[in-house]
Amino acid sequence: MNRRSPFRLLALAAALSCSLPLSAAKFTAAAEPKTAFMFQDAGDSAGLFPAVAEIAGHGCGWGDVNGDGFPDLYVGTFGGMPYKSKSNQLFINKGGKFVKDEQPALQITGRANGAIFVDFDNDGDLDLYATNHAINSKKPETSHFMQPNTLFRNDENGKFTDVSKESGACVEGMACRSTSALDYDGDGLLDLLVGECFFQGGKSRTKLYRNEGKLKFKDVTKEVGLPDEITGFGVAAGDVNGDTRPDIFVSGRHHGNRLFLGSKAGKFEELPAANADFSWASFKDGDDTTCGVTFGDVNRDGLTDIVVGSHFSKPWFVGGIGVRLYLNRGVTGGLPKFEDVSQQVGLVGLPLKSPHVEIQDFDNDGWPEIYTSIVKFAENRPYPVIFKNNGVKDGLPQFATDALAVNDFPTEEDTKISGSGKFFEKMEAEKKIVYSAPGPTCDYDRDGKIDMFLPNWWTGLRSLLLKNETASGNYLDVTVQGKGKTNLQGIGSTVRIYEAGKLGQKEALLGQREIAVGFGYASGQEAAAHFGLGKATTCDVEVILPNDGGTLKAAGVAANQRLKVAQ
């Protein structure tokens, strides 16, 4: 991301009022928000500060590195000069309170763009893969610009060893962005999908690395049928056609926004254009691109949908849509068909860049929301921008623009000073609105509600650990423990929740999620599926293991617990 992006992002034409699309009128409203969601900034009380202050945050991931049941947090930064930021940091979660880990090896100084905790060697603990946007630098003070990706082996209880050089997955000179884990060949070892963008005249070389065992990886991009040039600001892996094989979506302006379907043979073929139009025709600035991507079932029909985030320097002038929803309309002959229903379902334009996106149920009512890492403020309280899911009408999910109308923004004064340092100062002083590049969700305190961490890109602004205090229904968290040909974390497993006593009945489906790590933008999540259950106190659970691994079932499961389903 361009460090001047907050100013460029708000640079509007002088005749703003007559230039905005109609949907932009929804950005301005009374100062008091009408919201279904309540969050508290818990960064201080949870112990992240002062360590996480003054960072140029640009990547982070959640994962339980010491096996104590609580997810730990790795924060990546654009460290060193000229950003004047601290280096990457690991925070150990002790029952909802964080303590900074002082291992020197993890405190990388580079240009962070993502982090995922994955058990690559199936030994029962989580290893760490962190990406960096490496670019050439001839100045000693910015030599860290060339820092490649890093791979750390978890030896025991969160003690890490750098195995990057011998891994084969940390190539020098790659401007990497997001990353995701998948088992594309069904051997029980988790492989790596790494997205790249390139701003220096070269081509984008998004890569698939095959896990050869013992934390050794091989570049198989060409071998599996993926293009040798494709931009990956955002990457995600998931089963979109129900064949239990991982498919991959790669998002980006140049040669990106493409869906590739996996096969039993370990090859990928692109979804025909007739089955989906993922193109965005509104790129005007060099900073404009599609960005994060996530999979999920937003309308509970048992089909996997796709949400794509945006990264526009002037989001008001790109048709008023900041996040797009591609609804899965069904699968024929193994080929899914997707329809862009963004405008029909209420996904109005956004007032800032929205690079990170997720599909999560934040109020546990059973209908998953669409979340993007923009936060508005009212009376010093944070309101993450969440599109509230109100269920299905006439075959389409219905989203309300929850918290989008907090404060008047942008004001005339904002537009006048948008290109100066005064805007930066005003942004901090008024706590009006901010966005984060990553923003991975996680129930960090294990209270059954989905929280989030948003590392701030601007060293003068505050990073946010947002604790979910929403009045919520019952919930169920599901993890999957595989063995043999199914990876130990169960990544790639599809979890379905049904009304109690109605296991497998389509009309009784309460939710569907896939166990996944690494989606949205520059973010890493836990290998767990969270479901809101509303008033239901019991449910039936079905787990479809990846790569024809079979099905696991559990009936009469009690709500409000973290359920481990094991082979």
Coordinates of C-alpha atoms in Angstrom, one line a residue:
M1 CA 0.0 0.0 0.0
N2 CA 1.1 3.5 -0.7
R3 CA 1.9 5.4 2.4
R4 CA 0.2 8.5 1.1
S5 CA -3.0 6.6 0.4
P6 CA -5.1 8.2 3.2
F7 CA -4.6 11.5 1.6
R8 CA -5.0 10.4 -2.0
L9 CA -8.0 8.3 -0.9
L10 CA -9.9 11.3 0.2
A11 CA -8.9 13.6 -2.6
L12 CA -12.3 14.6 -4.0
A13 CA -13.3 17.0 -6.7
A14 CA -14.2 20.5 -5.6
A15 CA -17.8 19.9 -6.8
L16 CA -18.1 16.9 -4.4
S17 CA -21.9 17.2 -4.0
C18 CA -22.6 16.9 -7.6
S19 CA -20.0 14.2 -8.3
L20 CA -21.0 11.5 -5.8
P21 CA -23.0 8.5 -6.9
L22 CA -26.4 8.2 -5.4
S23 CA -25.4 5.5 -2.9
A24 CA -22.8 7.8 -1.4
A25 CA -25.6 9.8 0.2
K26 CA -25.9 7.0 2.7
F27 CA -22.5 7.9 4.1
T28 CA -23.9 11.0 5.9
A29 CA -26.4 10.8 8.8
A30 CA -26.9 11.7 12.4
A31 CA -24.0 11.2 14.8
E32 CA -25.7 8.5 16.8
P33 CA -25.5 5.2 15.0
K34 CA -28.3 2.7 14.6
T35 CA -26.5 -0.5 15.0
A36 CA -27.1 -4.2 15.9
F37 CA -23.4 -4.6 16.9
M38 CA -21.5 -3.2 19.9
F39 CA -17.7 -3.4 20.2
Q40 CA -15.2 -2.2 22.8
D41 CA -11.6 -1.2 22.2
A42 CA -9.9 -3.7 24.5
G43 CA -6.3 -3.1 23.4
D44 CA -5.3 -1.6 26.7
S45 CA -7.2 -3.9 29.1
A46 CA -6.0 -7.0 27.2
G47 CA -2.4 -5.9 27.4
L48 CA -1.5 -5.2 23.8
F49 CA -0.4 -1.7 24.6
P50 CA 2.0 0.0 24.7
A51 CA 3.8 -2.7 22.7
V52 CA 1.5 -2.5 19.7
A53 CA 1.5 1.3 19.6
E54 CA 3.4 3.2 16.9
I55 CA 3.4 0.5 14.3
A56 CA 2.9 0.5 10.5
G57 CA 0.7 -2.6 10.8
H58 CA 0.2 -4.4 7.5
G59 CA -0.4 -8.1 8.3
C60 CA -1.4 -10.3 11.2
G61 CA -2.6 -13.8 12.1
W62 CA -4.2 -15.7 14.9
G63 CA -3.2 -19.2 16.2
D64 CA -2.7 -21.1 19.4
V65 CA 1.1 -21.6 19.3
N66 CA 1.5 -23.2 22.8
G67 CA -1.6 -25.4 22.9
D68 CA -3.3 -23.8 25.9
G69 CA -6.6 -23.3 24.2
F70 CA -6.3 -19.5 23.6
P71 CA -5.3 -18.0 20.3
D72 CA -2.1 -16.0 20.1
L73 CA -1.5 -13.0 17.8
Y74 CA 1.3 -12.3 15.4
V75 CA 1.4 -8.7 14.1
G76 CA 3.4 -7.8 11.0
T77 CA 4.6 -4.3 10.1
F78 CA 6.3 -2.2 7.5
G79 CA 9.2 -1.8 10.1
G80 CA 12.3 0.3 10.2
M81 CA 13.0 3.4 8.1
P82 CA 11.3 5.4 6.7
Y83 CA 8.2 4.2 8.4
K84 CA 9.7 4.6 11.9
S85 CA 7.7 1.5 12.9
K86 CA 8.5 -1.3 15.3
S87 CA 9.3 -4.7 13.8
N88 CA 6.9 -7.7 13.8
Q89 CA 5.7 -8.9 17.2
L90 CA 4.2 -12.1 18.7
F91 CA 1.7 -11.8 21.6
I92 CA 0.9 -14.8 23.8
N93 CA -2.7 -15.0 24.9
K94 CA -3.0 -16.0 28.6
G95 CA -6.7 -16.4 29.1
G96 CA -7.7 -13.3 27.2
K97 CA -4.7 -11.2 28.3
F98 CA -1.7 -10.7 26.0
V99 CA 2.0 -10.8 26.9
K100 CA 4.6 -9.9 24.3
D101 CA 6.9 -12.8 23.3
E102 CA 10.5 -11.7 23.1
Q103 CA 12.0 -14.3 20.7
P104 CA 14.4 -12.2 18.5
A105 CA 13.9 -14.4 15.4
L106 CA 10.2 -13.5 15.1
Q107 CA 10.9 -9.7 15.3
I108 CA 11.4 -9.4 11.6
T109 CA 12.0 -6.0 10.0
G110 CA 10.5 -6.0 6.5
R111 CA 7.4 -5.1 4.6
A112 CA 4.8 -7.5 6.1
N113 CA 1.7 -8.5 4.1
G114 CA 0.3 -11.5 5.9
A115 CA 0.8 -14.3 8.5
I116 CA -0.7 -17.7 8.9
F117 CA -0.2 -20.3 11.6
V118 CA -0.3 -23.8 10.0
D119 CA 0.8 -27.2 11.2
F120 CA 2.8 -27.9 8.0
D121 CA 4.5 -31.0 9.4
N122 CA 1.5 -32.6 11.2
D123 CA 3.3 -32.8 14.5
G124 CA 0.6 -31.2 16.5
D125 CA 1.8 -27.6 16.9
L126 CA 1.4 -24.6 14.6
D127 CA 4.3 -23.3 12.4
L128 CA 4.3 -19.7 11.2
Y129 CA 4.5 -18.5 7.6
A130 CA 4.8 -14.7 7.2
T131 CA 4.8 -12.9 3.8
N132 CA 6.7 -9.8 2.9
H133 CA 6.3 -7.4 0.0
A134 CA 10.0 -7.4 -1.1
I135 CA 11.2 -4.7 -3.4
N136 CA 14.7 -3.7 -4.6
S137 CA 16.6 -1.2 -2.4
K138 CA 20.1 0.2 -2.9
K139 CA 20.0 2.3 0.3
P140 CA 21.4 0.8 3.5
E141 CA 18.7 2.3 5.6
T142 CA 16.0 0.6 3.6
S143 CA 17.8 -2.8 2.9
H144 CA 14.9 -4.4 4.9
F145 CA 12.7 -3.6 1.8
M146 CA 14.2 -6.8 0.3
Q147 CA 13.2 -9.1 3.2
P148 CA 11.7 -12.3 1.7
N149 CA 8.9 -14.4 3.2
T150 CA 9.8 -16.3 6.3
L151 CA 8.9 -19.8 7.6
F152 CA 9.3 -20.7 11.3
R153 CA 9.1 -24.2 12.7
N154 CA 7.4 -24.5 16.0
D155 CA 9.7 -26.8 18.0
E156 CA 7.5 -26.9 21.2
N157 CA 5.1 -24.7 23.0
G158 CA 5.6 -21.7 20.7
K159 CA 9.4 -21.8 20.5
F160 CA 10.3 -21.1 16.9
T161 CA 13.2 -21.8 14.6
D162 CA 13.7 -20.0 11.3
V163 CA 13.8 -22.6 8.5
S164 CA 13.2 -20.1 5.6
K165 CA 16.4 -20.6 3.6
E166 CA 16.1 -24.3 3.2
S167 CA 12.2 -24.4 2.9
G168 CA 11.9 -23.5 -0.8
A169 CA 8.9 -21.3 0.0
C170 CA 10.8 -18.1 0.8
V171 CA 12.2 -17.0 -2.5
E172 CA 14.0 -13.7 -2.7
G173 CA 12.7 -10.8 -4.8
M174 CA 9.0 -11.6 -4.6
A175 CA 6.5 -8.8 -3.8
C176 CA 4.2 -11.1 -1.8
R177 CA 0.8 -10.2 -0.4
S178 CA -1.8 -12.6 1.0
T179 CA -1.3 -16.3 1.6
S180 CA -3.5 -19.3 2.2
A181 CA -3.1 -23.0 3.2
L182 CA -4.7 -25.9 1.3
D183 CA -4.1 -29.6 0.6
Y184 CA -4.5 -29.5 -3.2
D185 CA -3.2 -33.1 -3.9
G186 CA -4.8 -34.9 -0.9
D187 CA -1.6 -36.3 0.6
G188 CA -2.4 -35.0 4.1
L189 CA 0.3 -32.3 4.0
L190 CA -0.8 -28.6 3.8
D191 CA 0.5 -26.7 0.8
L192 CA 0.9 -22.9 0.3
L193 CA -0.8 -20.5 -2.0
V194 CA 1.1 -17.2 -2.1
G195 CA -0.2 -14.1 -3.9
E196 CA 2.2 -11.6 -5.5
C197 CA 1.8 -8.1 -6.9
F198 CA 4.6 -6.2 -8.7
F199 CA 4.9 -2.5 -9.0
Q200 CA 8.4 -2.4 -10.5
G201 CA 7.8 -3.4 -14.1
G202 CA 7.9 -7.1 -13.5
K203 CA 5.1 -9.5 -13.7
S204 CA 3.0 -10.9 -10.8
R205 CA 4.0 -14.4 -10.0
T206 CA 1.4 -15.8 -7.7
K207 CA 2.7 -19.2 -6.6
L208 CA 1.5 -22.6 -5.4
Y209 CA 4.1 -24.5 -3.3
R210 CA 3.7 -28.2 -2.7
N211 CA 4.5 -29.5 0.7
E212 CA 7.2 -32.2 0.2
G213 CA 7.4 -33.0 4.0
K214 CA 9.8 -31.9 6.7
L215 CA 8.9 -28.2 6.0
K216 CA 10.3 -28.5 2.4
F217 CA 8.3 -27.0 -0.4
K218 CA 8.4 -27.1 -4.2
D219 CA 7.0 -24.6 -6.7
V220 CA 4.4 -26.5 -8.7
T221 CA 2.5 -23.5 -10.2
K222 CA 3.1 -24.4 -13.8
E223 CA 2.9 -28.1 -13.1
V224 CA -0.7 -27.9 -11.8
G225 CA -1.9 -25.7 -14.6
L226 CA -1.9 -22.2 -13.0
P227 CA -0.8 -19.2 -15.1
D228 CA 2.8 -18.0 -14.7
E229 CA 1.5 -14.4 -14.5
I230 CA -1.4 -13.6 -12.2
T231 CA -1.8 -10.9 -9.6
G232 CA -2.7 -12.0 -6.0
F233 CA -3.5 -9.1 -3.6
G234 CA -5.9 -11.5 -2.1
V235 CA -6.0 -15.3 -2.3
A236 CA -8.3 -17.9 -0.7
A237 CA -8.8 -21.6 -1.0
G238 CA -12.2 -23.4 -0.6
D239 CA -14.5 -25.9 -2.2
V240 CA -17.0 -24.0 -4.4
N241 CA -18.4 -26.9 -6.4
G242 CA -18.9 -29.6 -3.7
D243 CA -16.4 -32.1 -5.0
T244 CA -14.3 -32.0 -1.7
R245 CA -11.3 -30.6 -3.6
P246 CA -9.9 -27.2 -2.9
D247 CA -10.5 -24.5 -5.5
I248 CA -8.6 -21.2 -5.4
F249 CA -9.6 -17.6 -6.1
V250 CA -6.9 -15.0 -6.9
S251 CA -7.8 -11.3 -6.7
G252 CA -6.0 -8.4 -8.2
R253 CA -6.1 -5.8 -10.9
H254 CA -3.6 -7.3 -13.4
H255 CA -4.6 -10.8 -14.6
G256 CA -6.4 -11.4 -11.3
N257 CA -10.0 -11.9 -10.2
R258 CA -10.0 -15.5 -11.4
L259 CA -11.4 -18.8 -10.0
F260 CA -9.5 -22.1 -10.6
L261 CA -11.2 -25.4 -9.9
G262 CA -9.2 -28.2 -8.4
S263 CA -9.4 -31.8 -9.4
K264 CA -8.7 -35.3 -8.1
A265 CA -5.6 -35.3 -10.4
G266 CA -4.2 -32.3 -8.5
K267 CA -4.6 -30.0 -11.5
F268 CA -6.5 -26.7 -11.8
E269 CA -8.7 -25.4 -14.6
E270 CA -10.1 -21.9 -14.7
L271 CA -13.9 -21.5 -14.4
P272 CA -15.3 -20.5 -17.8
A273 CA -16.2 -16.9 -18.3
A274 CA -19.7 -17.9 -19.1
N275 CA -20.2 -19.1 -15.5
A276 CA -19.0 -15.9 -13.8
D277 CA -18.0 -12.4 -14.6
F278 CA -15.5 -11.4 -11.9
S279 CA -14.2 -8.4 -13.9
W280 CA -14.1 -4.9 -12.4
A281 CA -14.1 -2.1 -15.0
S282 CA -13.6 0.9 -12.7
F283 CA -9.8 1.1 -12.2
K284 CA -8.6 4.6 -12.8
D285 CA -5.7 5.2 -10.4
G286 CA -2.5 3.1 -10.1
D287 CA -3.6 2.4 -6.5
D288 CA -6.9 0.9 -7.6
T289 CA -7.3 -2.9 -7.4
T290 CA -9.5 -5.6 -6.1
C291 CA -8.1 -7.0 -2.9
G292 CA -9.1 -9.5 -0.2
V293 CA -11.3 -12.5 -1.0
T294 CA -13.3 -14.9 1.2
F295 CA -15.6 -17.8 0.7
G296 CA -18.8 -18.6 2.7
D297 CA -22.5 -19.4 2.5
V298 CA -24.4 -16.2 3.1
N299 CA -27.9 -17.4 2.3
R300 CA -27.7 -20.9 3.9
D301 CA -28.5 -22.8 0.7
G302 CA -25.5 -25.1 1.0
L303 CA -23.6 -23.4 -1.8
T304 CA -20.3 -21.5 -1.3
D305 CA -20.4 -17.8 -2.3
I306 CA -17.5 -15.4 -2.8
V307 CA -16.9 -11.9 -1.4
V308 CA -14.2 -9.6 -2.8
G309 CA -12.9 -6.4 -1.2
S310 CA -11.6 -3.3 -2.8
H311 CA -8.6 -1.0 -2.7
F312 CA -9.4 2.3 -4.4
S313 CA -7.8 5.7 -3.9
K314 CA -11.1 7.4 -4.7
P315 CA -13.8 4.9 -3.8
W316 CA -16.6 7.5 -4.4
F317 CA -15.9 7.5 -8.2
V318 CA -16.1 3.7 -8.9
G319 CA -19.8 3.2 -9.0
G320 CA -20.5 3.2 -5.3
I321 CA -19.6 -0.5 -4.6
G322 CA -16.8 -1.2 -2.3
V323 CA -17.5 -4.9 -1.6
R324 CA -18.9 -7.3 -4.1
L325 CA -20.9 -10.5 -3.4
Y326 CA -20.9 -13.3 -6.0
L327 CA -23.8 -15.6 -5.2
N328 CA -23.4 -19.3 -6.1
R329 CA -26.4 -20.1 -8.2
G330 CA -25.8 -23.8 -8.4
V331 CA -23.4 -26.4 -9.8
T332 CA -23.9 -28.3 -13.1
G333 CA -21.4 -30.8 -14.3
G334 CA -18.9 -29.7 -11.6
L335 CA -19.1 -26.1 -12.8
P336 CA -20.6 -23.5 -10.4
K337 CA -22.3 -20.5 -11.7
F338 CA -21.9 -17.1 -9.9
E339 CA -24.0 -13.9 -10.1
D340 CA -22.9 -10.5 -8.9
V341 CA -25.8 -9.5 -6.6
S342 CA -24.0 -6.7 -4.7
Q343 CA -26.4 -3.9 -5.4
Q344 CA -29.5 -6.0 -5.2
V345 CA -28.7 -7.3 -1.7
G346 CA -27.8 -3.9 -0.2
L347 CA -24.1 -3.7 -0.3
V348 CA -23.9 0.1 -0.7
G349 CA -20.7 2.0 -1.5
L350 CA -18.1 2.4 1.1
P351 CA -16.3 5.7 2.2
L352 CA -12.8 4.2 2.4
K353 CA -10.7 1.4 1.0
S354 CA -12.1 -2.0 2.1
P355 CA -9.2 -4.4 1.4
H356 CA -10.1 -7.0 4.0
V357 CA -13.3 -8.9 4.0
E358 CA -14.8 -11.8 5.9
I359 CA -18.1 -13.7 6.3
Q360 CA -18.9 -14.1 10.0
D361 CA -21.9 -14.2 12.3
F362 CA -21.3 -11.4 14.7
D363 CA -24.6 -11.6 16.6
N364 CA -25.0 -15.4 16.6
D365 CA -28.5 -15.2 15.1
G366 CA -27.6 -17.8 12.5
W367 CA -27.2 -15.5 9.5
P368 CA -23.5 -14.6 8.7
E369 CA -22.6 -10.9 8.1
I370 CA -20.2 -9.4 5.6
Y371 CA -17.5 -7.5 7.4
T372 CA -14.8 -5.2 6.1
S373 CA -11.9 -3.6 8.1
I374 CA -13.3 0.0 8.2
V375 CA -14.1 1.4 11.6
K376 CA -16.2 4.5 12.2
F377 CA -16.4 6.3 15.6
A378 CA -19.1 8.0 17.6
E379 CA -18.5 9.4 21.0
N380 CA -15.2 7.6 21.1
R381 CA -16.8 4.2 20.6
P382 CA -15.6 2.1 17.6
Y383 CA -18.1 0.8 15.0
P384 CA -16.6 -1.7 12.6
V385 CA -18.4 -1.5 9.2
I386 CA -20.5 -4.7 9.1
F387 CA -23.3 -5.4 6.6
K388 CA -26.0 -7.0 8.8
N389 CA -27.6 -10.2 7.4
N390 CA -31.3 -10.1 7.8
G391 CA -32.0 -13.4 6.1
V392 CA -33.4 -14.3 2.7
K393 CA -36.2 -12.7 0.7
D394 CA -37.1 -13.7 -2.8
G395 CA -34.1 -15.9 -3.0
L396 CA -31.6 -13.2 -2.1
P397 CA -29.9 -12.4 1.2
Q398 CA -30.8 -9.1 2.7
F399 CA -28.0 -6.9 4.1
A400 CA -28.5 -3.7 6.1
T401 CA -25.9 -1.0 6.1
D402 CA -25.2 -1.3 9.8
A403 CA -22.8 1.4 11.2
L404 CA -22.2 3.0 7.8
A405 CA -24.0 6.2 8.9
V406 CA -21.9 7.1 11.9
N407 CA -20.9 10.8 11.7
D408 CA -21.0 13.0 8.7
F409 CA -18.1 12.0 6.4
P410 CA -16.5 13.4 4.4
T411 CA -17.2 17.0 5.4
E412 CA -16.3 20.0 3.3
E413 CA -13.4 20.7 5.6
D414 CA -12.2 17.1 5.2
T415 CA -12.1 17.5 1.4
K416 CA -10.2 20.8 1.6
I417 CA -7.4 19.4 3.6
S418 CA -7.4 15.8 2.3
G419 CA -4.0 16.3 0.6
S420 CA -2.2 17.7 3.6
G421 CA -0.7 16.6 6.9
K422 CA -3.5 18.5 8.6
F423 CA -6.0 15.8 7.5
F424 CA -3.8 13.2 9.2
E425 CA -3.9 15.2 12.4
K426 CA -7.6 15.8 12.2
M427 CA -8.3 12.1 11.6
E428 CA -6.5 11.2 14.8
A429 CA -7.9 14.1 16.9
E430 CA -11.6 13.5 15.9
K431 CA -11.5 9.7 15.7
K432 CA -13.9 9.9 12.9
I433 CA -13.1 7.0 10.6
V434 CA -10.1 4.7 9.8
Y435 CA -9.4 1.6 7.8
S436 CA -6.9 -1.2 8.3
A437 CA -5.3 -3.3 5.6
P438 CA -5.8 -6.6 7.5
G439 CA -8.4 -7.3 10.1
P440 CA -8.7 -11.0 10.9
T441 CA -11.5 -12.1 13.3
C442 CA -11.1 -14.5 16.2
D443 CA -12.9 -15.2 19.5
Y444 CA -9.7 -14.3 21.4
D445 CA -11.3 -14.5 24.9
R446 CA -13.4 -17.6 24.2
D447 CA -16.8 -16.1 25.2
G448 CA -18.5 -17.3 22.0
K449 CA -18.5 -14.0 20.2
I450 CA -16.3 -13.1 17.2
D451 CA -13.8 -10.3 17.9
M452 CA -11.2 -8.8 15.6
F453 CA -7.8 -7.1 15.5
L454 CA -7.0 -4.2 13.1
P455 CA -3.4 -3.2 13.0
N456 CA -3.1 0.4 12.0
W457 CA -1.0 1.3 9.0
W458 CA -0.3 4.9 10.2
T459 CA 2.1 5.0 13.1
G460 CA 0.3 8.0 14.6
L461 CA -3.0 6.2 14.7
R462 CA -4.2 3.5 17.1
S463 CA -4.5 -0.2 16.3
L464 CA -7.7 -1.8 17.5
L465 CA -8.5 -5.0 19.4
L466 CA -12.3 -4.9 19.1
K467 CA -14.1 -7.1 21.7
N468 CA -17.6 -8.1 20.7
E469 CA -20.2 -7.0 23.2
T470 CA -23.2 -7.5 21.0
A471 CA -26.3 -9.1 22.5
S472 CA -26.1 -12.5 20.9
G473 CA -27.7 -15.9 20.5
N474 CA -26.3 -19.3 21.2
Y475 CA -23.3 -20.5 19.2
L476 CA -21.1 -23.5 18.3
D477 CA -17.5 -23.5 17.3
V478 CA -16.2 -26.6 15.4
T479 CA -12.6 -27.8 14.9
V480 CA -11.7 -30.9 12.9
Q481 CA -8.8 -33.2 13.8
G482 CA -7.7 -35.3 10.8
K483 CA -5.3 -38.1 10.4
G484 CA -3.6 -40.0 7.5
K485 CA -4.6 -38.4 4.2
T486 CA -6.5 -35.6 6.1
N487 CA -4.2 -32.9 7.5
L488 CA -4.2 -32.7 11.3
Q489 CA -5.9 -29.3 11.4
G490 CA -8.8 -30.5 9.2
I491 CA -8.3 -27.6 6.8
G492 CA -10.5 -28.0 3.7
S493 CA -13.3 -29.8 5.7
T494 CA -16.8 -28.5 5.2
V495 CA -18.9 -28.2 8.3
R496 CA -22.7 -28.2 8.2
I497 CA -25.1 -27.5 11.1
Y498 CA -28.7 -28.7 11.0
E499 CA -31.7 -28.4 13.3
A500 CA -31.6 -31.1 15.9
G501 CA -33.0 -34.4 14.6
K502 CA -32.8 -33.3 11.0
L503 CA -29.2 -34.2 10.0
G504 CA -28.7 -34.0 6.3
Q505 CA -32.0 -32.4 5.5
K506 CA -31.4 -29.4 3.2
E507 CA -34.4 -27.4 4.4
A508 CA -33.1 -27.8 8.0
L509 CA -29.6 -26.4 7.3
L510 CA -28.6 -23.8 9.8
G511 CA -25.2 -23.0 8.4
Q512 CA -22.2 -24.1 6.4
R513 CA -18.6 -23.1 6.8
E514 CA -15.2 -24.5 5.7
I515 CA -12.2 -24.9 7.9
A516 CA -9.8 -22.4 6.4
V517 CA -6.7 -20.5 7.3
G518 CA -5.7 -17.4 5.3
F519 CA -8.4 -15.4 3.6
G520 CA -9.5 -11.8 3.3
Y521 CA -6.4 -9.6 2.9
A522 CA -3.0 -10.0 4.6
S523 CA -4.7 -12.0 7.4
G524 CA -4.6 -15.3 9.1
Q525 CA -7.4 -17.0 11.1
E526 CA -7.8 -20.0 13.4
A527 CA -8.7 -23.3 11.8
A528 CA -12.2 -23.3 13.3
A529 CA -15.8 -22.8 12.0
H530 CA -18.0 -20.5 14.1
F531 CA -21.8 -20.8 13.9
G532 CA -24.5 -18.6 15.4
L533 CA -27.5 -20.8 16.5
G534 CA -30.0 -18.1 17.6
K535 CA -32.3 -19.7 20.2
A536 CA -31.4 -23.3 19.4
T537 CA -29.8 -25.1 22.3
T538 CA -28.9 -28.3 20.3
C539 CA -28.1 -29.1 16.7
D540 CA -26.7 -31.9 14.5
V541 CA -23.3 -31.6 12.9
E542 CA -21.9 -33.0 9.7
V543 CA -18.3 -32.8 8.6
I544 CA -17.3 -33.6 5.0
L545 CA -13.6 -34.2 5.0
P546 CA -11.5 -32.9 2.1
N547 CA -10.3 -35.0 -0.9
D548 CA -12.8 -37.8 -0.5
G549 CA -11.9 -38.4 3.1
G550 CA -15.4 -39.3 4.1
T551 CA -18.1 -37.8 6.4
L552 CA -18.3 -37.5 10.2
K553 CA -21.6 -37.0 12.0
A554 CA -22.7 -36.0 15.5
A555 CA -26.3 -35.7 16.6
G556 CA -27.8 -33.7 19.5
V557 CA -24.8 -31.5 20.0
A558 CA -25.2 -29.0 22.8
A559 CA -24.8 -25.3 22.0
N560 CA -22.3 -22.9 23.5
Q561 CA -19.2 -25.0 23.3
R562 CA -16.1 -25.6 21.2
L563 CA -16.6 -29.0 19.6
K564 CA -13.6 -31.0 18.3
V565 CA -14.6 -33.6 15.6
A566 CA -11.9 -36.2 15.2
Q567 CA -11.5 -39.1 12.7

